[in-house]
Amino acid sequence: MPSIVHFLLAALLVVASLAVPPAHSSGVSLPDLGEASGGVLTPAEERELGRSLLREVRRSAPLVTDPEIVFYVDSLGRQLLANAPSADGPFYFLTIDNSQVNAFAMPGGIIGIHAGLMLEVRDEAELAAVVAHEIAHVTQRHLARMFARGRDINFTTGLAILAGILASAVDPTLGSAIITGGVAGGIQQQINFTRANEAEADRAGMQILQGTGFDPNAMADFFERLQELSRGVGDQVPEYLRTHPVTLDRITDARNRANQMTASDTRNRGPEFQWMQARMQALQDPRRTLERFRATDTPSPQQRYGAAVAYLERGEPGRAREQLERLDAADAPGLTLELAFAALLREEGEHSAALERLEDLDAVYPGHPVIRERLARVHRDLGQPDRAIRILSDMIRREAAPNPELLRLQADIADAAGYIAISREAMAEYFFHRAQYEEAVRQFEAGMDASDASERDRQRIEDKRDTARQTAREAREDRR
């Protein structure tokens, strides 16, 4: 089997189609990766590829790391997955810290949702429609088939397009220019999803929506929303339209299919979406959030919550408390408001009170990742590193692909407590799961040499070091 890094670069060429305009509008043409009836990666190959791609994305892409938003997006994705046929392999739902209205799917079940998309959809059903569409690209094996045809893609061009993808996260114009330069060197055909792929993903996505209890009309509604956003903006159309072109025929087809379905008219499963949308807005732009809030005579509960989050983000706990105390618990998702008060207490330096509140929540929602992560931080604040490390170790063990943010937090807490072997091992895993393999090897070796490492620790760390060293060697060979 070709090396995973070669696979990775070929897959990134597929993903590049999600970051550049279609060939007919830009003059850029990308490699034809074949029809859906052609070769396909095996499920095992795709899973291996997905794990490597996930590490690369975590290293390179700007990700939203707020635990509440991460949990919400992941939960929505998992509920949709439960109603997606053939969703056998692992899936990873990532929120990209980018204001573009865009989403993408990558081989191995990686689904990316841009922050800008979450802020522009009008309800949870529209967000679910986009996520369901991207899930369908994976379950219908569009990515695996396209990728299998791209095994002989030029390595240098792959690097150029990878650079363009990363640049697009900061400046779409710059990213497109870099990609165009890489493509102009010799690739003359297109790899955007075919219209047949898009139609199939629409149909499968609407079935997923229906099975999850959402209004399937949300698919056509979102398409119309995209057209609204593109009016009068010239070339600055939503990025999603560049990679998933929306025509009147496509909207009509989606609307007709929805009308034929026996379906719910549910647009929001509960209040969580509006509150997480307000949280996203506050974290993305606290100043603008507060300007809008102050200009509103009768703010909604979600706007008031967003203002509280923005005040906390700006280090103004007194003003945040004023807004939170004016919220009626009956209007808010209970956990959301409780977490906000716990964050407020911590910002006010009331760590014992914050701990008590979080422990009460932990008893009601045992194992909830947001509560557990907040508990670890409060234990650290209270000078209880052993408890914090135990909580984080348990969370990390439960994850198939550990979250680097948890590993970094564990490393920092252990280092401050003088637990050098634990700190270096966690830091090594942090680097490994961000595709920084050489640095992971160095950190593992530092852990093996730590004075507080037991013989059992050294053996475990050595095994991990050997894995990282082999992965680093393969990465170097593929870059020659």
PDB file of C-alpha atoms in Angstrom, residues 100-221:
ATOM      1  CA  GLN A 100     -16.075  32.414   5.746  1.00  0.00           C
ATOM      2  CA  VAL A 101     -19.417  30.744   5.137  1.00  0.00           C
ATOM      3  CA  ASN A 102     -18.040  27.321   4.305  1.00  0.00           C
ATOM      4  CA  ALA A 103     -17.881  23.645   5.237  1.00  0.00           C
ATOM      5  CA  PHE A 104     -15.892  20.686   3.951  1.00  0.00           C
ATOM      6  CA  ALA A 105     -15.483  16.930   4.178  1.00  0.00           C
ATOM      7  CA  MET A 106     -12.222  14.991   4.010  1.00  0.00           C
ATOM      8  CA  PRO A 107     -11.481  11.273   3.693  1.00  0.00           C
ATOM      9  CA  GLY A 108     -11.683   9.329   6.920  1.00  0.00           C
ATOM     10  CA  GLY A 109     -14.784  11.106   8.217  1.00  0.00           C
ATOM     11  CA  ILE A 110     -13.369  14.582   8.908  1.00  0.00           C
ATOM     12  CA  ILE A 111     -16.087  17.247   8.709  1.00  0.00           C
ATOM     13  CA  GLY A 112     -15.156  20.915   9.035  1.00  0.00           C
ATOM     14  CA  ILE A 113     -17.680  23.651   9.811  1.00  0.00           C
ATOM     15  CA  HIS A 114     -16.532  27.263   9.616  1.00  0.00           C
ATOM     16  CA  ALA A 115     -17.504  29.672  12.380  1.00  0.00           C
ATOM     17  CA  GLY A 116     -18.868  32.023   9.709  1.00  0.00           C
ATOM     18  CA  LEU A 117     -21.338  29.379   8.584  1.00  0.00           C
ATOM     19  CA  MET A 118     -22.622  28.831  12.123  1.00  0.00           C
ATOM     20  CA  LEU A 119     -23.209  32.572  12.462  1.00  0.00           C
ATOM     21  CA  GLU A 120     -25.086  32.971   9.162  1.00  0.00           C
ATOM     22  CA  VAL A 121     -27.557  30.063   9.264  1.00  0.00           C
ATOM     23  CA  ARG A 122     -30.974  31.075  10.546  1.00  0.00           C
ATOM     24  CA  ASP A 123     -31.725  28.005  12.642  1.00  0.00           C
ATOM     25  CA  GLU A 124     -30.379  24.630  13.704  1.00  0.00           C
ATOM     26  CA  ALA A 125     -32.066  22.823  10.828  1.00  0.00           C
ATOM     27  CA  GLU A 126     -30.063  24.823   8.277  1.00  0.00           C
ATOM     28  CA  LEU A 127     -26.822  24.049  10.110  1.00  0.00           C
ATOM     29  CA  ALA A 128     -27.834  20.388  10.306  1.00  0.00           C
ATOM     30  CA  ALA A 129     -28.549  20.409   6.551  1.00  0.00           C
ATOM     31  CA  VAL A 130     -24.959  21.435   5.806  1.00  0.00           C
ATOM     32  CA  VAL A 131     -23.481  18.904   8.223  1.00  0.00           C
ATOM     33  CA  ALA A 132     -25.735  16.151   6.832  1.00  0.00           C
ATOM     34  CA  HIS A 133     -24.672  17.038   3.270  1.00  0.00           C
ATOM     35  CA  GLU A 134     -20.976  16.740   4.219  1.00  0.00           C
ATOM     36  CA  ILE A 135     -21.593  13.470   6.076  1.00  0.00           C
ATOM     37  CA  ALA A 136     -23.227  12.150   2.910  1.00  0.00           C
ATOM     38  CA  HIS A 137     -20.114  12.917   0.857  1.00  0.00           C
ATOM     39  CA  VAL A 138     -18.252  10.547   3.184  1.00  0.00           C
ATOM     40  CA  THR A 139     -20.874   7.807   3.526  1.00  0.00           C
ATOM     41  CA  GLN A 140     -21.535   7.756  -0.229  1.00  0.00           C
ATOM     42  CA  ARG A 141     -17.761   7.209  -0.669  1.00  0.00           C
ATOM     43  CA  HIS A 142     -17.346  10.230  -2.956  1.00  0.00           C
ATOM     44  CA  LEU A 143     -14.094  11.202  -1.271  1.00  0.00           C
ATOM     45  CA  ALA A 144     -12.720   7.676  -1.156  1.00  0.00           C
ATOM     46  CA  ARG A 145     -13.429   7.142  -4.858  1.00  0.00           C
ATOM     47  CA  MET A 146     -11.972  10.477  -5.915  1.00  0.00           C
ATOM     48  CA  PHE A 147      -8.942   9.962  -3.757  1.00  0.00           C
ATOM     49  CA  ALA A 148      -8.233   6.435  -4.975  1.00  0.00           C
ATOM     50  CA  ARG A 149      -7.924   7.836  -8.508  1.00  0.00           C
ATOM     51  CA  GLY A 150      -5.425  10.438  -7.324  1.00  0.00           C
ATOM     52  CA  ARG A 151      -2.644   8.145  -6.089  1.00  0.00           C
ATOM     53  CA  ASP A 152      -0.214   9.364  -8.761  1.00  0.00           C
ATOM     54  CA  ILE A 153      -0.696  13.078  -8.149  1.00  0.00           C
ATOM     55  CA  ASN A 154       2.547  15.060  -8.286  1.00  0.00           C
ATOM     56  CA  PHE A 155       4.114  15.548  -4.851  1.00  0.00           C
ATOM     57  CA  THR A 156       5.327  19.106  -5.470  1.00  0.00           C
ATOM     58  CA  THR A 157       1.920  20.201  -6.692  1.00  0.00           C
ATOM     59  CA  GLY A 158       0.422  18.605  -3.604  1.00  0.00           C
ATOM     60  CA  LEU A 159       2.632  20.758  -1.393  1.00  0.00           C
ATOM     61  CA  ALA A 160       1.665  23.874  -3.341  1.00  0.00           C
ATOM     62  CA  ILE A 161      -2.029  23.187  -2.969  1.00  0.00           C
ATOM     63  CA  LEU A 162      -1.578  22.326   0.720  1.00  0.00           C
ATOM     64  CA  ALA A 163       0.036  25.758   1.183  1.00  0.00           C
ATOM     65  CA  GLY A 164      -2.941  27.313  -0.568  1.00  0.00           C
ATOM     66  CA  ILE A 165      -5.412  25.536   1.681  1.00  0.00           C
ATOM     67  CA  LEU A 166      -3.637  26.818   4.765  1.00  0.00           C
ATOM     68  CA  ALA A 167      -3.342  30.342   3.362  1.00  0.00           C
ATOM     69  CA  SER A 168      -7.060  30.350   2.565  1.00  0.00           C
ATOM     70  CA  ALA A 169      -7.803  30.072   6.267  1.00  0.00           C
ATOM     71  CA  VAL A 170      -6.270  33.544   6.646  1.00  0.00           C
ATOM     72  CA  ASP A 171      -6.824  35.194   3.251  1.00  0.00           C
ATOM     73  CA  PRO A 172      -8.986  33.475   0.591  1.00  0.00           C
ATOM     74  CA  THR A 173      -7.483  35.617  -2.189  1.00  0.00           C
ATOM     75  CA  LEU A 174      -3.940  34.701  -1.200  1.00  0.00           C
ATOM     76  CA  GLY A 175      -4.905  31.049  -0.875  1.00  0.00           C
ATOM     77  CA  SER A 176      -6.431  30.966  -4.341  1.00  0.00           C
ATOM     78  CA  ALA A 177      -3.332  32.618  -5.799  1.00  0.00           C
ATOM     79  CA  ILE A 178      -1.037  30.035  -4.233  1.00  0.00           C
ATOM     80  CA  ILE A 179      -3.260  27.179  -5.371  1.00  0.00           C
ATOM     81  CA  THR A 180      -3.434  28.631  -8.885  1.00  0.00           C
ATOM     82  CA  GLY A 181       0.364  28.819  -9.013  1.00  0.00           C
ATOM     83  CA  GLY A 182       0.657  25.198  -7.947  1.00  0.00           C
ATOM     84  CA  VAL A 183      -1.975  24.003 -10.356  1.00  0.00           C
ATOM     85  CA  ALA A 184      -0.553  25.926 -13.309  1.00  0.00           C
ATOM     86  CA  GLY A 185       2.614  23.858 -13.140  1.00  0.00           C
ATOM     87  CA  GLY A 186       1.067  20.937 -14.942  1.00  0.00           C
ATOM     88  CA  ILE A 187      -2.356  19.822 -13.650  1.00  0.00           C
ATOM     89  CA  GLN A 188      -5.051  20.625 -16.177  1.00  0.00           C
ATOM     90  CA  GLN A 189      -8.238  18.932 -15.040  1.00  0.00           C
ATOM     91  CA  GLN A 190     -10.816  19.481 -12.329  1.00  0.00           C
ATOM     92  CA  ILE A 191     -11.448  17.703  -8.995  1.00  0.00           C
ATOM     93  CA  ASN A 192     -14.426  19.571  -7.595  1.00  0.00           C
ATOM     94  CA  PHE A 193     -17.289  17.319  -6.617  1.00  0.00           C
ATOM     95  CA  THR A 194     -19.276  16.409  -9.715  1.00  0.00           C
ATOM     96  CA  ARG A 195     -22.860  17.545 -10.056  1.00  0.00           C
ATOM     97  CA  ALA A 196     -23.901  13.937  -9.612  1.00  0.00           C
ATOM     98  CA  ASN A 197     -21.986  13.796  -6.322  1.00  0.00           C
ATOM     99  CA  GLU A 198     -23.629  17.007  -5.137  1.00  0.00           C
ATOM    100  CA  ALA A 199     -27.100  15.780  -6.070  1.00  0.00           C
ATOM    101  CA  GLU A 200     -26.504  12.479  -4.318  1.00  0.00           C
ATOM    102  CA  ALA A 201     -25.197  14.239  -1.206  1.00  0.00           C
ATOM    103  CA  ASP A 202     -28.284  16.499  -1.223  1.00  0.00           C
ATOM    104  CA  ARG A 203     -30.621  13.514  -1.409  1.00  0.00           C
ATOM    105  CA  ALA A 204     -28.784  11.483   1.225  1.00  0.00           C
ATOM    106  CA  GLY A 205     -28.409  14.536   3.432  1.00  0.00           C
ATOM    107  CA  MET A 206     -32.145  15.219   3.331  1.00  0.00           C
ATOM    108  CA  GLN A 207     -32.846  11.622   4.337  1.00  0.00           C
ATOM    109  CA  ILE A 208     -30.456  12.071   7.282  1.00  0.00           C
ATOM    110  CA  LEU A 209     -32.292  15.275   8.226  1.00  0.00           C
ATOM    111  CA  GLN A 210     -35.635  13.512   8.056  1.00  0.00           C
ATOM    112  CA  GLY A 211     -34.408  10.588  10.140  1.00  0.00           C
ATOM    113  CA  THR A 212     -33.038  12.930  12.799  1.00  0.00           C
ATOM    114  CA  GLY A 213     -36.346  14.783  13.072  1.00  0.00           C
ATOM    115  CA  PHE A 214     -35.421  17.995  11.268  1.00  0.00           C
ATOM    116  CA  ASP A 215     -37.460  19.689   8.561  1.00  0.00           C
ATOM    117  CA  PRO A 216     -35.931  18.509   5.241  1.00  0.00           C
ATOM    118  CA  ASN A 217     -36.953  21.844   3.692  1.00  0.00           C
ATOM    119  CA  ALA A 218     -33.919  23.239   5.537  1.00  0.00           C
ATOM    120  CA  MET A 219     -31.686  22.077   2.677  1.00  0.00           C
ATOM    121  CA  ALA A 220     -33.454  24.239   0.081  1.00  0.00           C
ATOM    122  CA  ASP A 221     -33.823  27.044   2.636  1.00  0.00           C
TER     123      ASP A 221
END
